[in-house]
Amino acid sequence: MPYTTQLVEKGTSYSFIAEAKPPTVTMPRIKALMTGSIPGFIDVIVNLNSPALLDDNLIWQAKTAGKRIIFYGDDTWVKLFPQHFMEYDGTTSFFVSDFTEVDDNVTRHLDRVLKREDWDLLILHYLGLDHIGHMTGPNSPLVGPKLHEMDNILKKIHISLLSKEEASLPNLLVVCGDHGMSETGSHGGSSEGEVYTPLLFISSAFEKRSPLTQPELVQQTDIASTLAVGLGLPISRNNVGNLILPVLGGKTMREQLRFVHLNGFQLSRLLQENTPAYEKDPGYEHFKIAEKSHGNWIRLYLEGNNSEILLNLGKKVLKQYLEALKTLSSSLSKQVAQYDMYSMMVGTVIIIEVLLLLLISVPKALSSQAEFEVPLSPPLFSLLFYLMCLMLCAVHVIVCTSAESLCYFCSMSWLTAVGVMMLISALMCGILSAIAKVSENSTLPLKNPVVFSSSWSEIDVVILAGTVGHVLSLGASSFIEEEHQTWYFLINTLCLMLCQELCRNNFLLKECDPQYSTTVKQTFDSIGEASEYKNIDIPAPGIGHSELGKTTSSAEFIKGSDKWISLASPWIILICCRLLRSLNQTGIQWAHRPDFGHWLTSSEHKSELSFLAAVSLFMIFFLVQRRCSLVSKIAMALGLLGVYSYRAAIGNVVFPWQHDSKDISKGITEARFVYVFVLGIVFTGTKDLLKSQVISADSSLKSTGLCEVYSGLVLLAALLFRPHNLPVLVFCLLIQTMMTKYIWRPLKFDAAQITIMHYWFGQSFFYFQGNSNGIATVDVSAGFVGLESYVEIPAIFLTAFATYAGPLLWAIHLLCYLSSEVSRNSAAVGHGCFCYVLMRSIPVAIYIVLITGLRYHLFIWSVFSPKLLYEGVHVFITAAICLFFTAMDQNHSHKVQNRK
C-alpha cells in the first residue's frame, strides 16, 4: 500500500493499533465502533441476522443533528441502522467465496458520490480482504493485489477530499478494520492477529510531524467518543471508550480540557448507573479531583492569566483527566455487563432437572428392555404439582413487577411463562416420583436385570475417571483453551487399556484356562466367515457368568495372524492419533506454531497437497465401498472424483496435466455434481431403512441402509473438508474399521462401553479437524460450497456439518455397529442412545452451572462464552442424532409396547 505508507510517513496523519474485544465478528464490532460499548457474546448468533440497533449510537446522533449519511458495503450496517442513511447499497457479507464483485459493488459508486456536495458522512465497508482470508488464509497470493486495490481506492478518496477543502472546513478520512485475522484466515477469537486492527486518521488539519516508530495502542471503543467530539455530537450514553487525545492535539488547551471533561462526565454517569458504590471507585475519585483542578484552571483563565503557570496547570489537569478516564473505562469494561439472572436461573433449573431424571433412570434405561419413562402422568394430578405451579407463578409476578432492568423471561407472554412454570413443576414432581419408585423397587427382586456385570472392569474405571476428570476441568479457563489435550490424553489412555485387555485375553486367560483351547478353531472360523457388521457376538454376560464369558471370549479370539493384528491395533491407532495431532495445531498456547497443515497449504507445496488429497480420496473409497451396494459404489467413486475436481477448480489442488492454476473458478458445477451423488446415496439408504422399518423387519436390509446413509455423509464431509484435512477422514474410517473388527468384537464390550468409546473418539476428531473452543477456527467457507449466493439455511447446515463432522460420523457409526450386531441384546441401540445423551448432558449441565458462577471471570467473553456456544450447537446436533437413534429402534419399541 505505497500511497497509504506515504501518508503515514509524511506526518499529516495519526496511526494507531486499535484493540478489539472478543467476539471478533462483524456485527458486535460495528456496534463497538458506533456505540463505544462492549457487545455481548450472544451477538455472535445475532450476527447471522442482525436486528436494528436501539442503543444510543454515533449514527443516530449524526442523523438527529441533521448530518447526511451515505453508506455502501456490508449490509450488516443497513440492518443495524435501517432508517439512518439517505442513500445506501448493501452487499451480502456471508458469501465468502466472492472476492471481487463484493468490492466492485462499493467502488462503482465512488466516482459519482465524490463529485457531489450533498453529504456529510460517507461510510464504506469493503469485504474482499475478509473473504480472501476465510477462503485461502492470510498468506494467500490474493492478499497483495487486494491490498493494492484498497490503496488505490484510498488514494482516489483522499485526492478528491483535498480538492474540495479550498472553500470548506478540513475533511477527515478514517481507515480502520472491524477485526483482524488469525493464522488460518478466520476470526472470532482473541488471538493477537484477530484483536489488533489498524486505525488511521488522515486530515490536512493535522500538523506535520515525524511519524512514530511504534503506533500507540488504543481501544476500538475509543473511536466512537473521538469521532463524536470531532463532529460536535454528544458521546453515546453507553460508551466506555476514551478520547484519542493526539487526534485533538491541535486544539487549544481550553478546548482539550472541555473535551476530556465531557468524556469523563459521560463515563462517571454510566458508572453511577451500573455501580451502587460508585463514589468509592478510584476512577470516579480521580475524575472529581481533576474536575476541581479544572475549575481552578478556568478561574485563572477567566482572570486573563496567560503566563506559563496557566499552561503548566492545564497540562497537569489534562494528565489528571486522562488518568481518570483510563481508570473509569477499565472499571466500566468489567462492570458494564448486565446479566439477566432470573432468565438464566430458570433455564439452569430446567437443565438440572432433566439431568437428574436421566441419572435416576440409569438402572431401567440400561436394563434388558431399555425402558426410559418419565413418570409425569401421576404427578400432574397431584396436589404438589398445583402448589408448585402457584408458588412459581407468584415468584414470577413478584420478580417481573419489581425488576428494574429488562428481563427476557418477563418479556414473554403470560401463557408461555405459565407453560414454563408447569414444565418445571412437572419435572420436579417426576423426579420425586422416580426417586420414590426406585427406593420402592430396591427392596423387591429386579424384573429386568441390568445387562452389564455388577463388578467394575478396569475399562469402566478409566471411562468413569475420564468423564469425571473432563467435567471438572471445565471450571478452568486454561483447560478449556487447551481442551484438545484432555481428549488426546483420554483416547491415548483408552488405547493403552485396550492393549492391556487384548494381551490379557490372548495370553493370560489362555494360560490359566487351557481347557478352552479346543474350541479355538471352531469359534475363530465362524468369526472369519462373518461379515464386518455381522459377527456372532454373544450377549453380555450376566452376574455370575462374567468369568466364563471372558474366558470363552478369549478362546474365540486367538488364532492366526488376526491375533497379532488385534494386538497391534491399539498401537496403530496411537500412531494415527499422533500423526493427526501434527496435522493441525489448535487451542491457544501452541496454535501459532507451524504444523503439517500449514506446510501443505503453502503455495509452493501444491503438488504435494494434490498427491495427498488424491491418495486420501482413494483410501476413503477403499474403506467405505465394502459396505455399499454396487450402485452406491459407483456413485461414491464418481462423487470422490467430483470432490477432487472441485478442489482443482477453485485452485487448492492441481491435476497432473495442469502446469498452473490460473483458471480459478468458484467450482459451483463441480460441487453440485458431488451433491447429486450425496443425495442419491443417502436416498438409497433411506429407502432401505424405510423398507426395514415399515414393510418388513429385516435387520440385514436395515444394516445396509444405515451403511448407505453413513457413506453419503462421508462423501459430504470429503467435499466440505479442506484438502489438507482429508487424512483426518481417512484415519477416522481406518480407526473405526480396526476397532470394530479387532477390538470391540473380540473383547465383547457392552453397548454402554462402546458408546462412550465412540463419544470419546468423536470429541477427539472434532479437534483433529483443527477446531478449538474459539470462534476463529470455524471454517465459514464450508457453508458456501456449491452456492452462488448466500442462502441462510443451507449455509448454516453445511457449516455446522463441516465443524461437527467428527462427532457426527462417530455417532452414526455407533448406530451402524449396534444395529448390525445380530447376536447382541435387542436393546443395544436403546442403551447406546441413552448413554450418548447422558455423556452429552452431564458436561453441558455442569458447565452451565460453572459458567453462571464464573460470569464475572476475566476470560468470560474470550474463553467461557465461545465454549458455551459450541456446547449449545453440539446439544442440538446430539438431539438430531438421538431422534435418528430412536427412529431406528422403533421395532424394539413396538415389541416392548406389545409385551406390556
PDB file of N, CA and C in Angstrom, residues 783-821:
ATOM      1  N   GLY A 783     -19.665 -23.433   4.322  1.00  0.00           N
ATOM      2  CA  GLY A 783     -21.082 -23.149   4.171  1.00  0.00           C
ATOM      3  C   GLY A 783     -21.469 -22.616   2.804  1.00  0.00           C
ATOM      4  N   PHE A 784     -20.480 -22.374   1.935  1.00  0.00           N
ATOM      5  CA  PHE A 784     -20.773 -21.775   0.627  1.00  0.00           C
ATOM      6  C   PHE A 784     -20.290 -22.638  -0.526  1.00  0.00           C
ATOM      7  N   VAL A 785     -19.970 -23.895  -0.230  1.00  0.00           N
ATOM      8  CA  VAL A 785     -19.548 -24.825  -1.274  1.00  0.00           C
ATOM      9  C   VAL A 785     -20.750 -25.135  -2.168  1.00  0.00           C
ATOM     10  N   GLY A 786     -20.644 -24.783  -3.429  1.00  0.00           N
ATOM     11  CA  GLY A 786     -21.714 -25.058  -4.382  1.00  0.00           C
ATOM     12  C   GLY A 786     -22.818 -24.026  -4.405  1.00  0.00           C
ATOM     13  N   LEU A 787     -22.701 -22.926  -3.650  1.00  0.00           N
ATOM     14  CA  LEU A 787     -23.734 -21.891  -3.627  1.00  0.00           C
ATOM     15  C   LEU A 787     -23.273 -20.673  -4.415  1.00  0.00           C
ATOM     16  N   GLU A 788     -24.178 -20.110  -5.213  1.00  0.00           N
ATOM     17  CA  GLU A 788     -23.854 -18.916  -5.991  1.00  0.00           C
ATOM     18  C   GLU A 788     -24.102 -17.642  -5.197  1.00  0.00           C
ATOM     19  N   SER A 789     -24.933 -17.712  -4.194  1.00  0.00           N
ATOM     20  CA  SER A 789     -25.217 -16.571  -3.338  1.00  0.00           C
ATOM     21  C   SER A 789     -25.504 -17.091  -1.933  1.00  0.00           C
ATOM     22  N   TYR A 790     -25.613 -16.164  -0.990  1.00  0.00           N
ATOM     23  CA  TYR A 790     -25.836 -16.566   0.396  1.00  0.00           C
ATOM     24  C   TYR A 790     -27.278 -17.019   0.600  1.00  0.00           C
ATOM     25  N   VAL A 791     -27.449 -18.282   0.979  1.00  0.00           N
ATOM     26  CA  VAL A 791     -28.760 -18.835   1.332  1.00  0.00           C
ATOM     27  C   VAL A 791     -28.630 -19.338   2.770  1.00  0.00           C
ATOM     28  N   GLU A 792     -29.391 -18.752   3.674  1.00  0.00           N
ATOM     29  CA  GLU A 792     -29.125 -18.896   5.107  1.00  0.00           C
ATOM     30  C   GLU A 792     -29.160 -20.335   5.594  1.00  0.00           C
ATOM     31  N   ILE A 793     -30.244 -21.079   5.344  1.00  0.00           N
ATOM     32  CA  ILE A 793     -30.399 -22.411   5.932  1.00  0.00           C
ATOM     33  C   ILE A 793     -29.352 -23.398   5.403  1.00  0.00           C
ATOM     34  N   PRO A 794     -29.145 -23.506   4.064  1.00  0.00           N
ATOM     35  CA  PRO A 794     -28.074 -24.405   3.594  1.00  0.00           C
ATOM     36  C   PRO A 794     -26.697 -24.011   4.109  1.00  0.00           C
ATOM     37  N   ALA A 795     -26.419 -22.709   4.178  1.00  0.00           N
ATOM     38  CA  ALA A 795     -25.109 -22.260   4.652  1.00  0.00           C
ATOM     39  C   ALA A 795     -24.879 -22.650   6.110  1.00  0.00           C
ATOM     40  N   ILE A 796     -25.907 -22.477   6.952  1.00  0.00           N
ATOM     41  CA  ILE A 796     -25.784 -22.846   8.366  1.00  0.00           C
ATOM     42  C   ILE A 796     -25.612 -24.356   8.497  1.00  0.00           C
ATOM     43  N   PHE A 797     -26.418 -25.127   7.740  1.00  0.00           N
ATOM     44  CA  PHE A 797     -26.327 -26.587   7.810  1.00  0.00           C
ATOM     45  C   PHE A 797     -24.939 -27.083   7.401  1.00  0.00           C
ATOM     46  N   LEU A 798     -24.422 -26.590   6.270  1.00  0.00           N
ATOM     47  CA  LEU A 798     -23.121 -27.053   5.775  1.00  0.00           C
ATOM     48  C   LEU A 798     -21.998 -26.660   6.731  1.00  0.00           C
ATOM     49  N   THR A 799     -22.066 -25.441   7.273  1.00  0.00           N
ATOM     50  CA  THR A 799     -21.023 -25.001   8.220  1.00  0.00           C
ATOM     51  C   THR A 799     -21.053 -25.847   9.479  1.00  0.00           C
ATOM     52  N   ALA A 800     -22.251 -26.110  10.015  1.00  0.00           N
ATOM     53  CA  ALA A 800     -22.371 -26.931  11.222  1.00  0.00           C
ATOM     54  C   ALA A 800     -21.906 -28.360  10.960  1.00  0.00           C
ATOM     55  N   PHE A 801     -22.266 -28.921   9.799  1.00  0.00           N
ATOM     56  CA  PHE A 801     -21.850 -30.285   9.478  1.00  0.00           C
ATOM     57  C   PHE A 801     -20.329 -30.373   9.358  1.00  0.00           C
ATOM     58  N   ALA A 802     -19.728 -29.411   8.658  1.00  0.00           N
ATOM     59  CA  ALA A 802     -18.272 -29.439   8.494  1.00  0.00           C
ATOM     60  C   ALA A 802     -17.559 -29.281   9.835  1.00  0.00           C
ATOM     61  N   THR A 803     -18.118 -28.466  10.723  1.00  0.00           N
ATOM     62  CA  THR A 803     -17.480 -28.236  12.028  1.00  0.00           C
ATOM     63  C   THR A 803     -17.596 -29.466  12.921  1.00  0.00           C
ATOM     64  N   TYR A 804     -18.769 -30.100  12.943  1.00  0.00           N
ATOM     65  CA  TYR A 804     -19.020 -31.232  13.842  1.00  0.00           C
ATOM     66  C   TYR A 804     -18.995 -32.568  13.104  1.00  0.00           C
ATOM     67  N   ALA A 805     -18.287 -32.633  11.988  1.00  0.00           N
ATOM     68  CA  ALA A 805     -18.245 -33.877  11.206  1.00  0.00           C
ATOM     69  C   ALA A 805     -17.672 -35.033  12.014  1.00  0.00           C
ATOM     70  N   GLY A 806     -16.636 -34.773  12.818  1.00  0.00           N
ATOM     71  CA  GLY A 806     -16.020 -35.834  13.623  1.00  0.00           C
ATOM     72  C   GLY A 806     -17.006 -36.490  14.576  1.00  0.00           C
ATOM     73  N   PRO A 807     -17.599 -35.728  15.523  1.00  0.00           N
ATOM     74  CA  PRO A 807     -18.587 -36.334  16.431  1.00  0.00           C
ATOM     75  C   PRO A 807     -19.770 -36.956  15.698  1.00  0.00           C
ATOM     76  N   LEU A 808     -20.216 -36.337  14.609  1.00  0.00           N
ATOM     77  CA  LEU A 808     -21.396 -36.832  13.907  1.00  0.00           C
ATOM     78  C   LEU A 808     -21.111 -38.172  13.221  1.00  0.00           C
ATOM     79  N   LEU A 809     -19.963 -38.292  12.557  1.00  0.00           N
ATOM     80  CA  LEU A 809     -19.638 -39.542  11.871  1.00  0.00           C
ATOM     81  C   LEU A 809     -19.429 -40.681  12.863  1.00  0.00           C
ATOM     82  N   TRP A 810     -18.833 -40.382  14.012  1.00  0.00           N
ATOM     83  CA  TRP A 810     -18.657 -41.430  15.024  1.00  0.00           C
ATOM     84  C   TRP A 810     -20.001 -41.839  15.624  1.00  0.00           C
ATOM     85  N   ALA A 811     -20.923 -40.899  15.777  1.00  0.00           N
ATOM     86  CA  ALA A 811     -22.251 -41.243  16.312  1.00  0.00           C
ATOM     87  C   ALA A 811     -23.035 -42.116  15.329  1.00  0.00           C
ATOM     88  N   ILE A 812     -22.976 -41.783  14.034  1.00  0.00           N
ATOM     89  CA  ILE A 812     -23.678 -42.595  13.033  1.00  0.00           C
ATOM     90  C   ILE A 812     -23.033 -43.968  12.915  1.00  0.00           C
ATOM     91  N   HIS A 813     -21.699 -44.019  13.044  1.00  0.00           N
ATOM     92  CA  HIS A 813     -21.017 -45.322  13.012  1.00  0.00           C
ATOM     93  C   HIS A 813     -21.457 -46.172  14.205  1.00  0.00           C
ATOM     94  N   LEU A 814     -21.656 -45.546  15.350  1.00  0.00           N
ATOM     95  CA  LEU A 814     -22.141 -46.272  16.533  1.00  0.00           C
ATOM     96  C   LEU A 814     -23.491 -46.924  16.237  1.00  0.00           C
ATOM     97  N   LEU A 815     -24.390 -46.166  15.614  1.00  0.00           N
ATOM     98  CA  LEU A 815     -25.699 -46.713  15.275  1.00  0.00           C
ATOM     99  C   LEU A 815     -25.576 -47.863  14.273  1.00  0.00           C
ATOM    100  N   CYS A 816     -24.698 -47.710  13.279  1.00  0.00           N
ATOM    101  CA  CYS A 816     -24.464 -48.786  12.302  1.00  0.00           C
ATOM    102  C   CYS A 816     -23.965 -50.049  13.004  1.00  0.00           C
ATOM    103  N   TYR A 817     -23.030 -49.879  13.914  1.00  0.00           N
ATOM    104  CA  TYR A 817     -22.422 -51.024  14.592  1.00  0.00           C
ATOM    105  C   TYR A 817     -23.437 -51.736  15.484  1.00  0.00           C
ATOM    106  N   LEU A 818     -24.150 -50.984  16.328  1.00  0.00           N
ATOM    107  CA  LEU A 818     -25.093 -51.606  17.263  1.00  0.00           C
ATOM    108  C   LEU A 818     -26.272 -52.245  16.537  1.00  0.00           C
ATOM    109  N   SER A 819     -26.718 -51.630  15.452  1.00  0.00           N
ATOM    110  CA  SER A 819     -27.859 -52.174  14.711  1.00  0.00           C
ATOM    111  C   SER A 819     -27.510 -53.451  13.972  1.00  0.00           C
ATOM    112  N   SER A 820     -26.237 -53.591  13.578  1.00  0.00           N
ATOM    113  CA  SER A 820     -25.843 -54.733  12.754  1.00  0.00           C
ATOM    114  C   SER A 820     -25.363 -55.923  13.572  1.00  0.00           C
ATOM    115  N   GLU A 821     -25.165 -55.737  14.874  1.00  0.00           N
ATOM    116  CA  GLU A 821     -24.706 -56.838  15.708  1.00  0.00           C
ATOM    117  C   GLU A 821     -25.903 -57.721  16.055  1.00  0.00           C
TER     118      GLU A 821
END
